[in-house]
PDB file of C-alpha atoms in Angstrom:
ATOM      1  CA  MET A 611    -242.062 194.208  43.756  1.00 65.00           C
ATOM      2  CA  LEU A 612    -239.880 197.286  44.026  1.00 64.00           C
ATOM      3  CA  GLU A 613    -236.967 194.982  44.247  1.00 76.00           C
ATOM      4  CA  ASP A 614    -238.059 193.751  40.916  1.00 75.00           C
ATOM      5  CA  SER A 615    -238.393 196.656  39.260  1.00 72.00           C
ATOM      6  CA  LYS A 616    -234.878 198.012  40.061  1.00 74.00           C
ATOM      7  CA  SER A 617    -233.567 194.553  39.214  1.00 78.00           C
ATOM      8  CA  ALA A 618    -235.451 195.085  35.791  1.00 75.00           C
ATOM      9  CA  ARG A 619    -234.067 198.745  35.651  1.00 75.00           C
ATOM     10  CA  ARG A 620    -230.766 197.534  36.546  1.00 78.00           C
ATOM     11  CA  ASP A 621    -230.552 194.631  33.619  1.00 79.00           C
ATOM     12  CA  ASP A 622    -231.804 197.333  30.911  1.00 76.00           C
ATOM     13  CA  ASN A 623    -229.223 199.942  32.094  1.00 74.00           C
ATOM     14  CA  LEU A 624    -226.679 196.899  31.528  1.00 77.00           C
ATOM     15  CA  GLU A 625    -228.026 195.951  28.483  1.00 78.00           C
ATOM     16  CA  ASN A 626    -227.985 199.824  27.136  1.00 74.00           C
ATOM     17  CA  SER A 627    -224.828 200.301  28.027  1.00 75.00           C
ATOM     18  CA  LEU A 628    -223.177 197.532  26.416  1.00 77.00           C
ATOM     19  CA  LYS A 629    -224.915 198.562  23.112  1.00 76.00           C
ATOM     20  CA  ASN A 630    -223.610 202.048  23.582  1.00 76.00           C
ATOM     21  CA  HIS A 631    -220.066 200.663  24.073  1.00 76.00           C
ATOM     22  CA  HIS A 632    -220.402 198.303  21.033  1.00 77.00           C
ATOM     23  CA  LEU A 633    -221.331 201.485  19.168  1.00 77.00           C
ATOM     24  CA  THR A 634    -218.728 203.720  20.519  1.00 79.00           C
ATOM     25  CA  GLU A 635    -216.014 200.975  19.371  1.00 82.00           C
ATOM     26  CA  GLU A 636    -217.668 200.693  16.125  1.00 78.00           C
ATOM     27  CA  LYS A 637    -218.105 204.677  15.380  1.00 76.00           C
ATOM     28  CA  THR A 638    -214.269 204.499  16.285  1.00 82.00           C
ATOM     29  CA  ASN A 639    -213.005 201.866  13.903  1.00 79.00           C
ATOM     30  CA  LEU A 640    -215.374 203.813  11.375  1.00 74.00           C
ATOM     31  CA  ASP A 641    -213.734 207.227  12.154  1.00 75.00           C
ATOM     32  CA  ALA A 642    -209.952 205.452  11.870  1.00 78.00           C
ATOM     33  CA  ASN A 643    -211.041 203.572   8.827  1.00 75.00           C
ATOM     34  CA  TYR A 644    -212.456 206.938   7.177  1.00 74.00           C
ATOM     35  CA  ASP A 645    -209.040 208.958   8.231  1.00 76.00           C
ATOM     36  CA  LYS A 646    -207.272 206.055   6.470  1.00 79.00           C
ATOM     37  CA  LEU A 647    -209.520 206.587   2.961  1.00 74.00           C
ATOM     38  CA  VAL A 648    -209.263 209.530   3.186  1.00 74.00           C
ATOM     39  CA  GLU A 649    -205.548 210.432   3.653  1.00 81.00           C
ATOM     40  CA  HIS A 650    -205.161 207.263   1.095  1.00 75.00           C
ATOM     41  CA  VAL A 651    -207.787 209.275  -1.322  1.00 74.00           C
ATOM     42  CA  ASN A 652    -205.405 212.235  -0.988  1.00 77.00           C
ATOM     43  CA  GLN A 653    -202.549 210.313  -1.997  1.00 80.00           C
ATOM     44  CA  LEU A 654    -204.494 209.218  -5.211  1.00 74.00           C
ATOM     45  CA  LEU A 655    -205.350 212.890  -5.837  1.00 74.00           C
ATOM     46  CA  ASN A 656    -202.136 213.840  -5.286  1.00 77.00           C
ATOM     47  CA  ALA A 657    -200.201 211.388  -7.436  1.00 74.00           C
ATOM     48  CA  GLN A 658    -202.923 211.915 -10.258  1.00 70.00           C
ATOM     49  CA  GLU A 659    -201.464 215.595 -10.106  1.00 71.00           C
ATOM     50  CA  GLU A 660    -198.273 214.643 -10.822  1.00 73.00           C
ATOM     51  CA  ARG A 661    -199.881 212.337 -13.672  1.00 69.00           C
ATOM     52  CA  VAL A 662    -201.434 214.969 -14.670  1.00 63.00           C
ATOM     53  CA  LEU A 663    -198.172 217.686 -14.737  1.00 63.00           C
ATOM     54  CA  ASP A 664    -196.258 214.822 -15.895  1.00 63.00           C
ATOM     55  CA  LEU A 665    -198.540 214.203 -19.159  1.00 59.00           C
ATOM     56  CA  SER A 666    -198.283 218.471 -19.385  1.00 61.00           C
ATOM     57  CA  TYR A 667    -195.018 217.743 -19.219  1.00 57.00           C
ATOM     58  CA  MET A 668    -194.728 215.624 -21.878  1.00 58.00           C
ATOM     59  CA  LYS A 669    -196.879 217.682 -23.933  1.00 58.00           C
ATOM     60  CA  VAL A 670    -194.524 220.562 -23.647  1.00 53.00           C
ATOM     61  CA  ASN A 671    -191.569 218.573 -24.155  1.00 56.00           C
ATOM     62  CA  GLY A 672    -193.067 216.922 -27.064  1.00 52.00           C
ATOM     63  CA  HIS A 673    -192.138 213.094 -26.048  1.00 50.00           C
ATOM     64  CA  GLY A 674    -194.618 212.378 -28.633  1.00 47.00           C
ATOM     65  CA  ALA A 675    -198.110 211.679 -29.469  1.00 47.00           C
ATOM     66  CA  GLU A 676    -197.938 207.981 -28.587  1.00 50.00           C
ATOM     67  CA  SER A 677    -197.033 208.321 -24.878  1.00 52.00           C
ATOM     68  CA  SER A 678    -199.295 210.626 -24.432  1.00 55.00           C
ATOM     69  CA  SER A 679    -201.886 208.632 -26.312  1.00 63.00           C
ATOM     70  CA  SER A 680    -200.762 205.483 -24.114  1.00 68.00           C
ATOM     71  CA  ALA A 681    -201.038 207.807 -20.875  1.00 65.00           C
ATOM     72  CA  VAL A 682    -204.676 208.519 -21.568  1.00 72.00           C
ATOM     73  CA  PRO A 683    -206.322 205.112 -21.231  1.00 78.00           C
ATOM     74  CA  VAL A 684    -203.955 204.768 -17.537  1.00 76.00           C
ATOM     75  CA  MET A 685    -205.236 208.521 -16.583  1.00 77.00           C
ATOM     76  CA  LYS A 686    -208.998 207.304 -17.386  1.00 80.00           C
ATOM     77  CA  SER A 687    -208.740 204.248 -15.663  1.00 83.00           C
ATOM     78  CA  GLU A 688    -207.170 205.938 -12.858  1.00 81.00           C
ATOM     79  CA  ILE A 689    -209.602 208.688 -12.370  1.00 81.00           C
ATOM     80  CA  GLU A 690    -212.180 205.984 -12.671  1.00 86.00           C
ATOM     81  CA  LYS A 691    -210.710 203.799  -9.390  1.00 85.00           C
ATOM     82  CA  LYS A 692    -210.260 206.908  -7.857  1.00 81.00           C
ATOM     83  CA  GLU A 693    -214.116 208.209  -8.259  1.00 85.00           C
ATOM     84  CA  ALA A 694    -214.740 204.571  -6.954  1.00 87.00           C
ATOM     85  CA  GLU A 695    -212.953 205.125  -3.762  1.00 84.00           C
ATOM     86  CA  ILE A 696    -214.339 208.270  -3.499  1.00 84.00           C
ATOM     87  CA  MET A 697    -217.796 206.946  -3.672  1.00 88.00           C
ATOM     88  CA  GLU A 698    -216.813 203.780  -1.212  1.00 86.00           C
ATOM     89  CA  VAL A 699    -215.387 206.641   1.245  1.00 83.00           C
ATOM     90  CA  ASN A 700    -219.037 208.555   1.138  1.00 86.00           C
ATOM     91  CA  GLY A 701    -220.623 205.343   1.299  1.00 86.00           C
ATOM     92  CA  LYS A 702    -218.402 204.175   4.502  1.00 83.00           C
ATOM     93  CA  TYR A 703    -218.972 208.391   5.798  1.00 84.00           C
ATOM     94  CA  SER A 704    -222.357 207.953   5.165  1.00 87.00           C
ATOM     95  CA  VAL A 705    -223.119 204.429   7.319  1.00 85.00           C
ATOM     96  CA  LEU A 706    -220.652 206.468  10.067  1.00 83.00           C
ATOM     97  CA  MET A 707    -222.845 209.131  10.476  1.00 86.00           C
ATOM     98  CA  ASN A 708    -226.090 207.227  10.364  1.00 88.00           C
ATOM     99  CA  LEU A 709    -224.297 204.850  13.092  1.00 84.00           C
ATOM    100  CA  ALA A 710    -223.622 207.981  14.784  1.00 82.00           C
ATOM    101  CA  GLU A 711    -227.367 209.528  14.646  1.00 89.00           C
ATOM    102  CA  ALA A 712    -228.272 206.214  15.494  1.00 86.00           C
ATOM    103  CA  GLN A 713    -226.037 206.192  18.580  1.00 86.00           C
ATOM    104  CA  GLY A 714    -227.639 210.042  19.512  1.00 85.00           C
ATOM    105  CA  ARG A 715    -230.837 208.695  19.689  1.00 90.00           C
ATOM    106  CA  VAL A 716    -230.193 205.623  21.710  1.00 88.00           C
ATOM    107  CA  ILE A 717    -228.102 207.560  24.119  1.00 88.00           C
ATOM    108  CA  ARG A 718    -231.380 210.553  23.899  1.00 90.00           C
ATOM    109  CA  THR A 719    -233.413 207.605  24.419  1.00 91.00           C
ATOM    110  CA  GLN A 720    -232.096 205.963  27.315  1.00 89.00           C
ATOM    111  CA  LYS A 721    -231.882 209.133  28.605  1.00 89.00           C
ATOM    112  CA  GLY A 722    -235.604 210.101  28.726  1.00 90.00           C
ATOM    113  CA  ASN A 723    -236.335 206.205  29.713  1.00 89.00           C
ATOM    114  CA  HIS A 724    -233.787 206.743  32.873  1.00 89.00           C
ATOM    115  CA  LEU A 725    -235.655 210.409  33.226  1.00 90.00           C
ATOM    116  CA  LYS A 726    -238.803 208.870  33.575  1.00 91.00           C
ATOM    117  CA  GLU A 727    -237.856 205.786  35.952  1.00 90.00           C
ATOM    118  CA  LYS A 728    -236.651 208.064  38.179  1.00 90.00           C
ATOM    119  CA  GLU A 729    -239.423 210.149  38.573  1.00 92.00           C
ATOM    120  CA  LYS A 730    -241.667 206.949  38.301  1.00 91.00           C
ATOM    121  CA  LEU A 731    -239.166 205.649  41.487  1.00 91.00           C
ATOM    122  CA  SER A 732    -239.819 209.182  43.082  1.00 92.00           C
ATOM    123  CA  GLU A 733    -243.417 208.950  42.504  1.00 93.00           C
ATOM    124  CA  GLU A 734    -243.566 205.452  44.047  1.00 92.00           C
ATOM    125  CA  ASN A 735    -241.463 206.881  47.059  1.00 93.00           C
ATOM    126  CA  TYR A 736    -243.462 209.519  47.515  1.00 95.00           C
ATOM    127  CA  ASN A 737    -246.228 207.439  47.867  1.00 94.00           C
ATOM    128  CA  LEU A 738    -244.718 204.808  50.203  1.00 94.00           C
ATOM    129  CA  LYS A 739    -243.725 207.248  52.163  1.00 95.00           C
ATOM    130  CA  LEU A 740    -247.656 208.845  52.787  1.00 95.00           C
ATOM    131  CA  GLN A 741    -248.768 205.291  53.065  1.00 95.00           C
ATOM    132  CA  ILE A 742    -245.979 204.635  55.847  1.00 94.00           C
ATOM    133  CA  ASP A 743    -247.067 208.241  57.796  1.00 95.00           C
ATOM    134  CA  LYS A 744    -250.755 206.738  57.561  1.00 95.00           C
ATOM    135  CA  LEU A 745    -250.008 203.281  58.792  1.00 95.00           C
ATOM    136  CA  SER A 746    -247.767 205.017  62.018  1.00 94.00           C
ATOM    137  CA  LYS A 747    -250.528 207.825  62.789  1.00 95.00           C
ATOM    138  CA  SER A 748    -253.015 204.447  62.755  1.00 94.00           C
ATOM    139  CA  GLU A 749    -250.501 202.453  64.944  1.00 95.00           C
ATOM    140  CA  ASP A 750    -250.247 205.684  67.288  1.00 95.00           C
ATOM    141  CA  LYS A 751    -253.985 205.596  67.460  1.00 95.00           C
ATOM    142  CA  LEU A 752    -254.231 202.168  67.948  1.00 95.00           C
ATOM    143  CA  ASN A 753    -251.937 202.194  71.068  1.00 95.00           C
ATOM    144  CA  ASP A 754    -253.561 205.212  72.540  1.00 95.00           C
ATOM    145  CA  GLU A 755    -256.635 202.877  72.209  1.00 95.00           C
ATOM    146  CA  ILE A 756    -255.042 199.931  73.852  1.00 95.00           C
ATOM    147  CA  VAL A 757    -253.927 202.536  76.637  1.00 95.00           C
ATOM    148  CA  VAL A 758    -257.736 203.178  77.416  1.00 95.00           C
ATOM    149  CA  LEU A 759    -258.646 199.620  77.036  1.00 95.00           C
ATOM    150  CA  ASN A 760    -255.846 198.563  79.651  1.00 95.00           C
ATOM    151  CA  LEU A 761    -257.330 201.077  81.703  1.00 95.00           C
ATOM    152  CA  HIS A 762    -261.286 200.014  81.894  1.00 95.00           C
ATOM    153  CA  ILE A 763    -259.564 196.428  81.958  1.00 95.00           C
ATOM    154  CA  ASP A 764    -258.061 197.498  84.999  1.00 95.00           C
ATOM    155  CA  GLY A 765    -261.022 199.156  86.459  1.00 94.00           C
ATOM    156  CA  LEU A 766    -263.112 196.050  85.761  1.00 95.00           C
ATOM    157  CA  LYS A 767    -260.514 193.841  87.162  1.00 95.00           C
ATOM    158  CA  LYS A 768    -260.856 196.162  90.495  1.00 95.00           C
ATOM    159  CA  GLY A 769    -264.511 196.307  90.751  1.00 93.00           C
ATOM    160  CA  ILE A 770    -264.689 191.745  90.177  1.00 95.00           C
ATOM    161  CA  GLU A 771    -262.123 191.851  93.046  1.00 95.00           C
ATOM    162  CA  ASN A 772    -264.489 194.262  94.946  1.00 95.00           C
ATOM    163  CA  LEU A 773    -267.408 191.934  94.431  1.00 95.00           C
ATOM    164  CA  ILE A 774    -265.891 189.138  95.232  1.00 95.00           C
ATOM    165  CA  LYS A 775    -264.843 190.399  98.337  1.00 95.00           C
ATOM    166  CA  ARG A 776    -268.295 191.904  99.074  1.00 95.00           C
ATOM    167  CA  ARG A 777    -269.497 188.142  98.200  1.00 95.00           C
ATOM    168  CA  ASP A 778    -267.574 186.772 100.522  1.00 95.00           C
ATOM    169  CA  GLU A 779    -268.256 189.215 103.274  1.00 95.00           C
ATOM    170  CA  LEU A 780    -271.719 188.394 102.579  1.00 95.00           C
ATOM    171  CA  LYS A 781    -271.455 184.740 102.801  1.00 94.00           C
ATOM    172  CA  LEU A 782    -269.680 185.582 105.775  1.00 95.00           C
ATOM    173  CA  HIS A 783    -272.748 188.158 107.289  1.00 96.00           C
ATOM    174  CA  ILE A 784    -275.423 185.235 105.990  1.00 95.00           C
ATOM    175  CA  ALA A 785    -273.431 182.270 107.924  1.00 94.00           C
ATOM    176  CA  ASP A 786    -273.257 184.396 111.207  1.00 94.00           C
ATOM    177  CA  GLN A 787    -277.043 185.654 110.451  1.00 95.00           C
ATOM    178  CA  LEU A 788    -278.131 181.442 110.058  1.00 94.00           C
ATOM    179  CA  LYS A 789    -275.679 180.671 113.145  1.00 94.00           C
ATOM    180  CA  ALA A 790    -277.853 183.210 115.081  1.00 93.00           C
ATOM    181  CA  LEU A 791    -280.879 182.324 113.683  1.00 94.00           C
ATOM    182  CA  GLU A 792    -280.349 178.457 114.927  1.00 94.00           C
ATOM    183  CA  LYS A 793    -279.279 179.693 118.206  1.00 94.00           C
ATOM    184  CA  ASN A 794    -282.581 181.805 118.368  1.00 93.00           C
ATOM    185  CA  GLN A 795    -284.458 178.963 117.001  1.00 93.00           C
ATOM    186  CA  GLU A 796    -283.044 176.814 119.964  1.00 92.00           C
ATOM    187  CA  LYS A 797    -283.895 179.557 122.815  1.00 91.00           C
ATOM    188  CA  LEU A 798    -287.604 179.713 121.628  1.00 91.00           C
ATOM    189  CA  LYS A 799    -287.669 175.956 121.391  1.00 91.00           C
ATOM    190  CA  MET A 800    -286.602 176.110 125.172  1.00 91.00           C
ATOM    191  CA  ILE A 801    -288.652 178.622 125.833  1.00 90.00           C
ATOM    192  CA  ARG A 802    -291.701 176.933 124.255  1.00 89.00           C
ATOM    193  CA  ASP A 803    -290.721 173.134 126.071  1.00 88.00           C
ATOM    194  CA  ILE A 804    -290.320 175.546 129.570  1.00 88.00           C
ATOM    195  CA  LEU A 805    -293.745 177.107 129.061  1.00 87.00           C
ATOM    196  CA  ASP A 806    -295.451 173.792 128.142  1.00 84.00           C
ATOM    197  CA  GLY A 807    -293.832 171.996 130.576  1.00 68.00           C
TER     198      GLY A 807
END
């Protein structure tokens, strides 16, 4: 059961690490893309400023209303493009921030889960130690009882041996008594025969 729990936790950790790795790679790629877009937008803004300066220069130098009127739609078009690019960059930046926030939540959740798992394992380990101590005490008690029982068994064996020895002695004594009785009966018979005779 403990091994299954460890294996499942290890699999979860590997899966979460893989997710973190993918999110980190995605964030790195988005950071790089964001930096490129910011640089591009800055270049476009610089180009726009240069064109505005060129337009101002053209107005000041009086290149004519025709050249300035043809530059206005181009400038409007450039401004619209830049605004669209800025919105795109802002959208990508928002996605990047959401990804970073999601990654932070995943990391915090993983840390929380890891701490909970660690706490649970510590508690299980403590409970196992308590059970082992309890079993060790029970084993010691049983060993003491076995020693006492073995002493009783040894005492009973000695008692049985003494009883067997006493029985054998009694058998010999009874056999001797029976032989003596037979001899006495024979003597008594002989005496009766003599007295009758």
